[in-house]
PDB file of C-alpha atoms in Angstrom:
ATOM      1  CA  MET A   1      54.916 -50.360  22.423  1.00  0.00           C
ATOM      2  CA  LYS A   2      53.217 -52.137  19.584  1.00  0.00           C
ATOM      3  CA  VAL A   3      49.437 -52.027  19.291  1.00  0.00           C
ATOM      4  CA  SER A   4      47.621 -54.459  17.049  1.00  0.00           C
ATOM      5  CA  LEU A   5      44.077 -53.873  15.881  1.00  0.00           C
ATOM      6  CA  ASN A   6      41.883 -56.323  14.088  1.00  0.00           C
ATOM      7  CA  HIS A   7      39.841 -55.369  11.031  1.00  0.00           C
ATOM      8  CA  SER A   8      36.659 -54.548  12.999  1.00  0.00           C
ATOM      9  CA  GLU A   9      38.500 -52.270  15.393  1.00  0.00           C
ATOM     10  CA  VAL A  10      40.188 -50.405  12.533  1.00  0.00           C
ATOM     11  CA  GLU A  11      36.807 -49.892  10.852  1.00  0.00           C
ATOM     12  CA  LEU A  12      35.310 -48.585  14.125  1.00  0.00           C
ATOM     13  CA  VAL A  13      38.152 -46.076  14.558  1.00  0.00           C
ATOM     14  CA  PHE A  14      37.762 -44.913  10.966  1.00  0.00           C
ATOM     15  CA  LEU A  15      34.000 -44.410  11.338  1.00  0.00           C
ATOM     16  CA  THR A  16      34.506 -42.479  14.594  1.00  0.00           C
ATOM     17  CA  ILE A  17      37.029 -40.122  12.993  1.00  0.00           C
ATOM     18  CA  SER A  18      34.766 -39.645   9.944  1.00  0.00           C
ATOM     19  CA  LYS A  19      31.779 -38.809  12.142  1.00  0.00           C
ATOM     20  CA  ARG A  20      33.786 -36.251  14.089  1.00  0.00           C
ATOM     21  CA  ASN A  21      34.983 -34.651  10.854  1.00  0.00           C
ATOM     22  CA  ALA A  22      31.414 -34.541   9.532  1.00  0.00           C
ATOM     23  CA  ASP A  23      30.137 -32.957  12.742  1.00  0.00           C
ATOM     24  CA  MET A  24      32.900 -30.356  12.627  1.00  0.00           C
ATOM     25  CA  HIS A  25      32.132 -29.607   8.955  1.00  0.00           C
ATOM     26  CA  GLU A  26      28.435 -29.170   9.789  1.00  0.00           C
ATOM     27  CA  ILE A  27      29.248 -26.737  12.596  1.00  0.00           C
ATOM     28  CA  ILE A  28      31.577 -24.729  10.364  1.00  0.00           C
ATOM     29  CA  SER A  29      29.037 -24.744   7.498  1.00  0.00           C
ATOM     30  CA  THR A  30      26.238 -23.628   9.801  1.00  0.00           C
ATOM     31  CA  ASP A  31      28.312 -20.813  11.256  1.00  0.00           C
ATOM     32  CA  THR A  32      29.462 -19.759   7.791  1.00  0.00           C
ATOM     33  CA  HIS A  33      25.899 -19.777   6.448  1.00  0.00           C
ATOM     34  CA  SER A  34      24.744 -17.758   9.439  1.00  0.00           C
ATOM     35  CA  PHE A  35      27.520 -15.247   8.850  1.00  0.00           C
ATOM     36  CA  ILE A  36      26.767 -14.958   5.138  1.00  0.00           C
ATOM     37  CA  THR A  37      23.035 -14.591   5.773  1.00  0.00           C
ATOM     38  CA  THR A  38      23.670 -11.883   8.336  1.00  0.00           C
ATOM     39  CA  SER A  39      26.128 -10.060   6.107  1.00  0.00           C
ATOM     40  CA  ARG A  40      23.643 -10.080   3.222  1.00  0.00           C
ATOM     41  CA  GLN A  41      20.794  -8.469   5.153  1.00  0.00           C
ATOM     42  CA  ALA A  42      19.201  -5.515   3.394  1.00  0.00           C
ATOM     43  CA  PRO A  43      20.791  -2.181   4.305  1.00  0.00           C
ATOM     44  CA  HIS A  44      17.463  -0.816   5.509  1.00  0.00           C
ATOM     45  CA  CYS A  45      17.148  -3.746   7.946  1.00  0.00           C
ATOM     46  CA  GLN A  46      20.609  -3.050   9.353  1.00  0.00           C
ATOM     47  CA  LEU A  47      19.745   0.627   9.663  1.00  0.00           C
ATOM     48  CA  THR A  48      16.505  -0.269  11.437  1.00  0.00           C
ATOM     49  CA  MET A  49      18.474  -2.272  13.999  1.00  0.00           C
ATOM     50  CA  ILE A  50      20.791   0.680  14.607  1.00  0.00           C
ATOM     51  CA  THR A  51      18.287   3.555  14.696  1.00  0.00           C
ATOM     52  CA  GLY A  52      15.082   1.758  15.632  1.00  0.00           C
ATOM     53  CA  ILE A  53      13.403   3.426  12.625  1.00  0.00           C
ATOM     54  CA  ASP A  54      12.043   1.322   9.771  1.00  0.00           C
ATOM     55  CA  PHE A  55      12.349   3.830   6.933  1.00  0.00           C
ATOM     56  CA  GLU A  56      10.614   1.538   4.444  1.00  0.00           C
ATOM     57  CA  LEU A  57       7.598   1.380   6.752  1.00  0.00           C
ATOM     58  CA  VAL A  58       7.731   5.169   7.107  1.00  0.00           C
ATOM     59  CA  ARG A  59       7.593   5.511   3.312  1.00  0.00           C
ATOM     60  CA  ILE A  60       4.698   3.061   3.048  1.00  0.00           C
ATOM     61  CA  LEU A  61       2.699   4.961   5.676  1.00  0.00           C
ATOM     62  CA  LEU A  62       3.550   8.248   3.979  1.00  0.00           C
ATOM     63  CA  ALA A  63       2.386   6.933   0.599  1.00  0.00           C
ATOM     64  CA  ALA A  64      -0.817   5.586   2.156  1.00  0.00           C
ATOM     65  CA  GLY A  65      -1.500   8.968   3.743  1.00  0.00           C
ATOM     66  CA  MET A  66      -0.950  10.779   0.467  1.00  0.00           C
ATOM     67  CA  LEU A  67      -3.157   8.505  -1.639  1.00  0.00           C
ATOM     68  CA  GLY A  68      -5.807   8.328   1.079  1.00  0.00           C
ATOM     69  CA  SER A  69      -6.143  12.098   1.440  1.00  0.00           C
ATOM     70  CA  ALA A  70      -5.939  12.654  -2.326  1.00  0.00           C
ATOM     71  CA  SER A  71      -8.682  10.077  -2.935  1.00  0.00           C
ATOM     72  CA  PHE A  72     -10.891  11.753  -0.344  1.00  0.00           C
ATOM     73  CA  PHE A  73     -10.649  15.141  -2.038  1.00  0.00           C
ATOM     74  CA  ASP A  74     -10.984  13.644  -5.521  1.00  0.00           C
ATOM     75  CA  ILE A  75     -14.166  11.765  -4.629  1.00  0.00           C
ATOM     76  CA  ARG A  76     -15.682  14.679  -2.767  1.00  0.00           C
ATOM     77  CA  ARG A  77     -14.670  17.605  -4.990  1.00  0.00           C
ATOM     78  CA  ARG A  78     -13.152  16.078  -8.146  1.00  0.00           C
ATOM     79  CA  GLU A  79     -10.227  18.394  -7.454  1.00  0.00           C
ATOM     80  CA  VAL A  80      -6.997  18.017  -5.479  1.00  0.00           C
ATOM     81  CA  SER A  81      -4.894  20.988  -4.421  1.00  0.00           C
ATOM     82  CA  ASP A  82      -1.337  21.075  -5.781  1.00  0.00           C
ATOM     83  CA  MET A  83      -0.182  21.891  -2.256  1.00  0.00           C
ATOM     84  CA  LEU A  84      -0.900  18.285  -1.300  1.00  0.00           C
ATOM     85  CA  TRP A  85       1.758  17.037  -3.731  1.00  0.00           C
ATOM     86  CA  VAL A  86       4.186  19.739  -2.637  1.00  0.00           C
ATOM     87  CA  PHE A  87       3.742  18.774   1.013  1.00  0.00           C
ATOM     88  CA  PHE A  88       4.276  15.057   0.474  1.00  0.00           C
ATOM     89  CA  GLY A  89       7.126  15.666  -1.965  1.00  0.00           C
ATOM     90  CA  ILE A  90       8.980  17.769   0.602  1.00  0.00           C
ATOM     91  CA  THR A  91       8.227  15.183   3.282  1.00  0.00           C
ATOM     92  CA  ALA A  92       9.720  12.471   1.055  1.00  0.00           C
ATOM     93  CA  LEU A  93      12.916  14.518   0.715  1.00  0.00           C
ATOM     94  CA  ALA A  94      13.005  14.953   4.492  1.00  0.00           C
ATOM     95  CA  VAL A  95      12.782  11.174   4.971  1.00  0.00           C
ATOM     96  CA  TYR A  96      15.700  10.638   2.577  1.00  0.00           C
ATOM     97  CA  ALA A  97      17.731  13.289   4.407  1.00  0.00           C
ATOM     98  CA  LEU A  98      16.944  11.725   7.784  1.00  0.00           C
ATOM     99  CA  GLU A  99      17.867   8.260   6.556  1.00  0.00           C
ATOM    100  CA  PHE A 100      21.154   9.569   5.139  1.00  0.00           C
ATOM    101  CA  ALA A 101      21.880  11.410   8.385  1.00  0.00           C
ATOM    102  CA  TYR A 102      21.522   8.138  10.302  1.00  0.00           C
ATOM    103  CA  GLY A 103      24.090   6.508   8.047  1.00  0.00           C
ATOM    104  CA  GLY A 104      21.811   4.966   5.472  1.00  0.00           C
ATOM    105  CA  ALA A 105      23.146   4.350   1.968  1.00  0.00           C
ATOM    106  CA  PHE A 106      21.434   6.455  -0.693  1.00  0.00           C
ATOM    107  CA  ASP A 107      20.982   4.365  -3.849  1.00  0.00           C
ATOM    108  CA  LEU A 108      20.817   7.017  -6.546  1.00  0.00           C
ATOM    109  CA  LEU A 109      20.095   4.569  -9.368  1.00  0.00           C
ATOM    110  CA  ASN A 110      17.254   2.672  -7.672  1.00  0.00           C
ATOM    111  CA  THR A 111      15.712   5.951  -6.560  1.00  0.00           C
ATOM    112  CA  SER A 112      16.070   8.174  -9.610  1.00  0.00           C
ATOM    113  CA  VAL A 113      15.182   5.604 -12.294  1.00  0.00           C
ATOM    114  CA  PRO A 114      11.694   4.754 -10.892  1.00  0.00           C
ATOM    115  CA  ILE A 115      10.970   8.467 -10.435  1.00  0.00           C
ATOM    116  CA  LEU A 116      12.028   9.199 -14.016  1.00  0.00           C
ATOM    117  CA  ILE A 117      10.000   6.300 -15.414  1.00  0.00           C
ATOM    118  CA  ALA A 118       6.919   7.293 -13.401  1.00  0.00           C
ATOM    119  CA  ALA A 119       7.243  10.913 -14.538  1.00  0.00           C
ATOM    120  CA  VAL A 120       7.516   9.928 -18.213  1.00  0.00           C
ATOM    121  CA  VAL A 121       4.593   7.476 -18.009  1.00  0.00           C
ATOM    122  CA  SER A 122       2.454   9.993 -16.105  1.00  0.00           C
ATOM    123  CA  PHE A 123       3.172  12.769 -18.585  1.00  0.00           C
ATOM    124  CA  GLY A 124       2.416  10.517 -21.547  1.00  0.00           C
ATOM    125  CA  ILE A 125      -0.924   9.359 -20.146  1.00  0.00           C
ATOM    126  CA  TYR A 126      -1.774  12.918 -19.099  1.00  0.00           C
ATOM    127  CA  LYS A 127      -1.105  14.244 -22.610  1.00  0.00           C
ATOM    128  CA  SER A 128      -3.308  11.503 -24.053  1.00  0.00           C
ATOM    129  CA  GLY A 129      -6.182  12.810 -21.942  1.00  0.00           C
ATOM    130  CA  LEU A 130      -6.694   9.572 -20.031  1.00  0.00           C
ATOM    131  CA  PHE A 131      -5.116  11.028 -16.898  1.00  0.00           C
ATOM    132  CA  GLY A 132      -6.067  14.160 -15.053  1.00  0.00           C
ATOM    133  CA  GLY A 133      -3.334  16.403 -13.712  1.00  0.00           C
ATOM    134  CA  ALA A 134      -3.895  15.127 -10.176  1.00  0.00           C
ATOM    135  CA  ASP A 135      -3.475  11.511 -11.303  1.00  0.00           C
ATOM    136  CA  ALA A 136      -0.164  12.294 -13.003  1.00  0.00           C
ATOM    137  CA  LEU A 137       1.164  14.219 -10.006  1.00  0.00           C
ATOM    138  CA  ALA A 138       0.037  11.464  -7.646  1.00  0.00           C
ATOM    139  CA  LEU A 139       1.968   8.804  -9.553  1.00  0.00           C
ATOM    140  CA  THR A 140       5.122  10.929  -9.734  1.00  0.00           C
ATOM    141  CA  THR A 141       4.959  11.890  -6.054  1.00  0.00           C
ATOM    142  CA  LEU A 142       4.376   8.250  -5.140  1.00  0.00           C
ATOM    143  CA  ALA A 143       7.579   7.375  -7.000  1.00  0.00           C
ATOM    144  CA  ALA A 144       9.457   9.957  -4.934  1.00  0.00           C
ATOM    145  CA  ILE A 145       8.069   8.553  -1.685  1.00  0.00           C
ATOM    146  CA  LEU A 146       8.296   4.827  -2.475  1.00  0.00           C
ATOM    147  CA  PRO A 147      10.384   4.169  -5.612  1.00  0.00           C
ATOM    148  CA  THR A 148      10.575   0.387  -5.226  1.00  0.00           C
ATOM    149  CA  PHE A 149       8.723  -2.405  -3.460  1.00  0.00           C
ATOM    150  CA  SER A 150       9.836  -5.976  -2.825  1.00  0.00           C
ATOM    151  CA  GLY A 151       6.448  -7.631  -3.389  1.00  0.00           C
ATOM    152  CA  GLY A 152       3.320  -8.606  -1.509  1.00  0.00           C
ATOM    153  CA  ILE A 153       2.738 -11.758   0.507  1.00  0.00           C
ATOM    154  CA  ALA A 154       0.773 -13.616  -2.163  1.00  0.00           C
ATOM    155  CA  GLU A 155       3.231 -12.617  -4.867  1.00  0.00           C
ATOM    156  CA  ARG A 156       6.141 -14.094  -2.923  1.00  0.00           C
ATOM    157  CA  VAL A 157       4.268 -17.392  -2.716  1.00  0.00           C
ATOM    158  CA  LEU A 158       3.102 -17.533  -6.334  1.00  0.00           C
ATOM    159  CA  LEU A 159       6.274 -16.133  -7.882  1.00  0.00           C
ATOM    160  CA  PRO A 160       9.211 -18.123  -6.522  1.00  0.00           C
ATOM    161  CA  ALA A 161      12.858 -17.567  -7.355  1.00  0.00           C
ATOM    162  CA  GLY A 162      13.466 -17.830 -11.083  1.00  0.00           C
ATOM    163  CA  SER A 163      10.242 -16.053 -12.050  1.00  0.00           C
ATOM    164  CA  ALA A 164      11.615 -12.540 -11.648  1.00  0.00           C
ATOM    165  CA  PHE A 165      11.125 -11.820 -15.348  1.00  0.00           C
ATOM    166  CA  LEU A 166       7.388 -11.560 -14.646  1.00  0.00           C
ATOM    167  CA  VAL A 167       7.724  -8.744 -12.131  1.00  0.00           C
ATOM    168  CA  HIS A 168       9.568  -5.494 -11.572  1.00  0.00           C
ATOM    169  CA  PRO A 169      10.220  -3.603  -8.344  1.00  0.00           C
ATOM    170  CA  ILE A 170       9.010  -0.182  -9.527  1.00  0.00           C
ATOM    171  CA  ALA A 171       6.258   0.619  -7.021  1.00  0.00           C
ATOM    172  CA  PRO A 172       4.372   3.351  -8.959  1.00  0.00           C
ATOM    173  CA  LEU A 173       4.036   1.122 -12.031  1.00  0.00           C
ATOM    174  CA  ILE A 174       2.767  -1.777  -9.910  1.00  0.00           C
ATOM    175  CA  VAL A 175       0.211   0.567  -8.339  1.00  0.00           C
ATOM    176  CA  LEU A 176      -0.797   1.844 -11.785  1.00  0.00           C
ATOM    177  CA  SER A 177      -1.277  -1.615 -13.307  1.00  0.00           C
ATOM    178  CA  ASN A 178      -3.172  -2.795 -10.219  1.00  0.00           C
ATOM    179  CA  ALA A 179      -5.406   0.285 -10.425  1.00  0.00           C
ATOM    180  CA  VAL A 180      -6.195  -0.340 -14.095  1.00  0.00           C
ATOM    181  CA  ILE A 181      -7.094  -3.979 -13.399  1.00  0.00           C
ATOM    182  CA  LEU A 182      -9.263  -3.051 -10.408  1.00  0.00           C
ATOM    183  CA  SER A 183     -11.016  -0.348 -12.441  1.00  0.00           C
ATOM    184  CA  LEU A 184     -12.380  -3.111 -14.675  1.00  0.00           C
ATOM    185  CA  SER A 185     -14.835  -3.774 -11.856  1.00  0.00           C
ATOM    186  CA  LEU A 186     -16.789  -0.836 -13.288  1.00  0.00           C
ATOM    187  CA  ILE A 187     -17.930  -3.150 -16.071  1.00  0.00           C
ATOM    188  CA  GLY A 188     -20.047  -5.016 -13.540  1.00  0.00           C
ATOM    189  CA  PHE A 189     -21.610  -1.788 -12.300  1.00  0.00           C
ATOM    190  CA  ASN A 190     -22.379  -0.713 -15.872  1.00  0.00           C
ATOM    191  CA  LEU A 191     -24.037  -4.020 -16.711  1.00  0.00           C
ATOM    192  CA  ALA A 192     -26.112  -3.852 -13.521  1.00  0.00           C
ATOM    193  CA  SER A 193     -27.143  -0.238 -14.207  1.00  0.00           C
ATOM    194  CA  ASN A 194     -28.196  -1.047 -17.762  1.00  0.00           C
ATOM    195  CA  ALA A 195     -30.130  -4.107 -16.616  1.00  0.00           C
ATOM    196  CA  ALA A 196     -31.966  -1.974 -14.058  1.00  0.00           C
ATOM    197  CA  TYR A 197     -32.759   0.700 -16.682  1.00  0.00           C
ATOM    198  CA  ALA A 198     -34.023  -1.903 -19.164  1.00  0.00           C
ATOM    199  CA  SER A 199     -36.210  -3.436 -16.454  1.00  0.00           C
ATOM    200  CA  LYS A 200     -37.788  -0.090 -15.556  1.00  0.00           C
ATOM    201  CA  ASN A 201     -38.025   1.137 -19.160  1.00  0.00           C
ATOM    202  CA  PRO A 202     -38.790  -1.857 -21.422  1.00  0.00           C
ATOM    203  CA  GLY A 203     -37.677  -1.369 -25.030  1.00  0.00           C
ATOM    204  CA  LYS A 204     -36.057   2.024 -24.380  1.00  0.00           C
ATOM    205  CA  LEU A 205     -32.455   1.079 -23.612  1.00  0.00           C
ATOM    206  CA  PHE A 206     -31.319   1.744 -27.194  1.00  0.00           C
ATOM    207  CA  GLU A 207     -34.142   4.098 -28.140  1.00  0.00           C
ATOM    208  CA  GLY A 208     -32.952   6.363 -30.952  1.00  0.00           C
ATOM    209  CA  LEU A 209     -29.887   4.176 -31.438  1.00  0.00           C
ATOM    210  CA  GLU A 210     -31.532   1.104 -32.957  1.00  0.00           C
ATOM    211  CA  HIS A 211     -29.527   1.637 -36.149  1.00  0.00           C
ATOM    212  CA  GLU A 212     -26.208   1.164 -34.354  1.00  0.00           C
ATOM    213  CA  SER A 213     -24.384  -2.152 -34.804  1.00  0.00           C
ATOM    214  CA  THR A 214     -24.565  -4.977 -32.282  1.00  0.00           C
ATOM    215  CA  GLY A 215     -20.859  -4.539 -31.575  1.00  0.00           C
ATOM    216  CA  LYS A 216     -21.314  -0.894 -30.605  1.00  0.00           C
ATOM    217  CA  LYS A 217     -24.275  -1.759 -28.398  1.00  0.00           C
ATOM    218  CA  ILE A 218     -22.248  -4.404 -26.573  1.00  0.00           C
ATOM    219  CA  LEU A 219     -19.413  -1.915 -26.124  1.00  0.00           C
ATOM    220  CA  ALA A 220     -21.868   0.695 -24.841  1.00  0.00           C
ATOM    221  CA  VAL A 221     -23.352  -1.521 -22.113  1.00  0.00           C
ATOM    222  CA  THR A 222     -19.809  -2.517 -21.096  1.00  0.00           C
ATOM    223  CA  VAL A 223     -18.059   0.849 -20.858  1.00  0.00           C
ATOM    224  CA  GLY A 224     -21.108   2.985 -20.097  1.00  0.00           C
ATOM    225  CA  TYR A 225     -24.709   3.101 -19.000  1.00  0.00           C
ATOM    226  CA  LYS A 226     -27.910   4.928 -19.871  1.00  0.00           C
ATOM    227  CA  THR A 227     -28.895   7.548 -17.346  1.00  0.00           C
ATOM    228  CA  GLY A 228     -32.326   7.455 -15.795  1.00  0.00           C
ATOM    229  CA  SER A 229     -31.701  10.626 -13.817  1.00  0.00           C
ATOM    230  CA  LYS A 230     -29.119  13.372 -13.644  1.00  0.00           C
ATOM    231  CA  PRO A 231     -25.844  11.474 -14.208  1.00  0.00           C
ATOM    232  CA  GLY A 232     -23.572  13.581 -12.014  1.00  0.00           C
ATOM    233  CA  TYR A 233     -19.890  12.930 -12.712  1.00  0.00           C
ATOM    234  CA  ALA A 234     -20.098  11.226 -16.114  1.00  0.00           C
ATOM    235  CA  PHE A 235     -18.987  11.872 -19.694  1.00  0.00           C
ATOM    236  CA  PRO A 236     -21.217  11.377 -22.775  1.00  0.00           C
ATOM    237  CA  ILE A 237     -20.553   8.484 -25.148  1.00  0.00           C
ATOM    238  CA  GLU A 238     -23.174   9.539 -27.674  1.00  0.00           C
ATOM    239  CA  GLN A 239     -23.563  12.597 -29.883  1.00  0.00           C
ATOM    240  CA  LEU A 240     -25.889  14.161 -32.440  1.00  0.00           C
ATOM    241  CA  VAL A 241     -24.752  14.017 -36.062  1.00  0.00           C
ATOM    242  CA  ASP A 242     -27.129  15.712 -38.518  1.00  0.00           C
ATOM    243  CA  GLY A 243     -29.899  15.375 -35.980  1.00  0.00           C
ATOM    244  CA  ARG A 244     -29.279  11.668 -35.537  1.00  0.00           C
ATOM    245  CA  ARG A 245     -28.015  10.063 -32.323  1.00  0.00           C
ATOM    246  CA  GLN A 246     -24.813   8.058 -32.629  1.00  0.00           C
ATOM    247  CA  PHE A 247     -22.454   6.370 -30.232  1.00  0.00           C
ATOM    248  CA  SER A 248     -19.105   8.107 -29.812  1.00  0.00           C
ATOM    249  CA  PHE A 249     -16.360   6.154 -28.058  1.00  0.00           C
ATOM    250  CA  ALA A 250     -13.550   8.567 -28.869  1.00  0.00           C
ATOM    251  CA  LEU A 251     -11.163   9.232 -25.987  1.00  0.00           C
ATOM    252  CA  LYS A 252     -12.025  12.408 -24.142  1.00  0.00           C
ATOM    253  CA  ASN A 253      -9.649  14.664 -22.251  1.00  0.00           C
ATOM    254  CA  ALA A 254     -10.342  14.219 -18.556  1.00  0.00           C
ATOM    255  CA  GLU A 255      -9.236  17.789 -17.854  1.00  0.00           C
ATOM    256  CA  THR A 256     -11.289  19.674 -20.450  1.00  0.00           C
ATOM    257  CA  THR A 257     -14.393  17.567 -21.178  1.00  0.00           C
ATOM    258  CA  GLU A 258     -17.508  18.769 -19.378  1.00  0.00           C
ATOM    259  CA  TYR A 259     -19.702  16.391 -17.421  1.00  0.00           C
ATOM    260  CA  GLU A 260     -23.014  15.312 -18.936  1.00  0.00           C
ATOM    261  CA  THR A 261     -26.154  16.868 -17.429  1.00  0.00           C
ATOM    262  CA  ARG A 262     -28.926  15.411 -19.614  1.00  0.00           C
ATOM    263  CA  ARG A 263     -31.168  12.496 -18.694  1.00  0.00           C
ATOM    264  CA  ASP A 264     -31.760   9.328 -20.720  1.00  0.00           C
ATOM    265  CA  VAL A 265     -28.445   9.523 -22.566  1.00  0.00           C
ATOM    266  CA  TRP A 266     -25.479   7.168 -22.711  1.00  0.00           C
ATOM    267  CA  VAL A 267     -22.531   8.111 -20.516  1.00  0.00           C
ATOM    268  CA  THR A 268     -19.371   6.616 -19.059  1.00  0.00           C
ATOM    269  CA  ARG A 269     -18.576   7.021 -15.392  1.00  0.00           C
ATOM    270  CA  GLY A 270     -16.140   9.745 -14.398  1.00  0.00           C
ATOM    271  CA  THR A 271     -14.943   7.718 -11.423  1.00  0.00           C
ATOM    272  CA  PRO A 272     -11.939   9.305  -9.670  1.00  0.00           C
ATOM    273  CA  PHE A 273      -8.924   7.262 -10.702  1.00  0.00           C
ATOM    274  CA  LEU A 274      -7.129   8.249  -7.498  1.00  0.00           C
ATOM    275  CA  ALA A 275      -9.526   5.974  -5.618  1.00  0.00           C
ATOM    276  CA  PHE A 276      -8.395   3.069  -7.787  1.00  0.00           C
ATOM    277  CA  MET A 277      -4.778   4.083  -7.255  1.00  0.00           C
ATOM    278  CA  LEU A 278      -5.352   3.841  -3.504  1.00  0.00           C
ATOM    279  CA  ALA A 279      -6.901   0.402  -3.992  1.00  0.00           C
ATOM    280  CA  GLY A 280      -3.987  -0.539  -6.251  1.00  0.00           C
ATOM    281  CA  PHE A 281      -1.533   0.570  -3.566  1.00  0.00           C
ATOM    282  CA  VAL A 282      -3.247  -1.460  -0.840  1.00  0.00           C
ATOM    283  CA  SER A 283      -3.394  -4.517  -3.093  1.00  0.00           C
ATOM    284  CA  MET A 284       0.320  -4.083  -3.841  1.00  0.00           C
ATOM    285  CA  LEU A 285       1.108  -4.257  -0.129  1.00  0.00           C
ATOM    286  CA  PHE A 286      -0.867  -7.443   0.515  1.00  0.00           C
ATOM    287  CA  VAL A 287      -1.000  -9.144  -2.873  1.00  0.00           C
ATOM    288  CA  GLY A 288       1.765  -7.664  -5.006  1.00  0.00           C
ATOM    289  CA  ASP A 289       1.678  -7.219  -8.769  1.00  0.00           C
ATOM    290  CA  ILE A 290      -1.773  -8.474  -9.808  1.00  0.00           C
ATOM    291  CA  ALA A 291      -0.847  -8.598 -13.495  1.00  0.00           C
ATOM    292  CA  ALA A 292       2.221 -10.716 -12.733  1.00  0.00           C
ATOM    293  CA  ILE A 293       0.183 -13.097 -10.586  1.00  0.00           C
ATOM    294  CA  ILE A 294      -2.420 -13.486 -13.347  1.00  0.00           C
ATOM    295  CA  MET A 295       0.338 -14.234 -15.870  1.00  0.00           C
ATOM    296  CA  ARG A 296       1.847 -16.757 -13.486  1.00  0.00           C
ATOM    297  CA  LEU A 297      -1.482 -18.539 -12.985  1.00  0.00           C
ATOM    298  CA  LEU A 298      -2.266 -18.583 -16.714  1.00  0.00           C
ATOM    299  CA  PHE A 299       1.147 -19.470 -18.092  1.00  0.00           C
TER     300      PHE A 299
END
């Protein structure tokens, strides 16, 4: 039987076949994309679905508990028991063992490298005197608990794909850099304290130090303040040389330098750095790497 089709009918048949092919291709592509997306899910997400335990969340809560309790003792006593680090270190090992027992994949490289880097950085800063022993142990233990972190909410928005060179996933280093940036807030407190002292004691802010340069005076009001009463936890930034008062901004060992007890002298705050580490950890969770975000906004 012979069928004849005019030009319009042939075009209609062709368009119908093309549409059906396109629809079929879309269905196949969608299913394939769904399969690929599912197959590329993070191992910890797959393990969470199987066991019902989010081990990353467990590590985050564990790290928060460690830094929170350490900050409490550091603020209250300026001393943290070594048993705290031992306890949380053992707990971190227990979490790894539990995750492995449930079939989780242990990534030796992504776990050991951050711990090694954190240990080296902590030891170096500790030997320089800028870190106390508790600060160094806190950073190393944090690396054992939470070696890596994927980034905070704001960081994921401000640092899209292709900007990875600005960030790194090593959690303890992100916490450390965040803590250093947040500690700069002390400059505001120092300026306010010096303004209050100058208001109550006109002309006496630099009494005995009038001979010092303008640059040193600016540095003094930025990194320190003049005490009007017993300073408490603070280190001196002035000294007597041949009976003459002089500023001294040399780095002091946080472990061996004694706190200042005199009144009306220049000091720098001995603020517990663990408190800033806790703040740096919290900001990492919700913001991400502050330094990376600043670089992104500036450049």
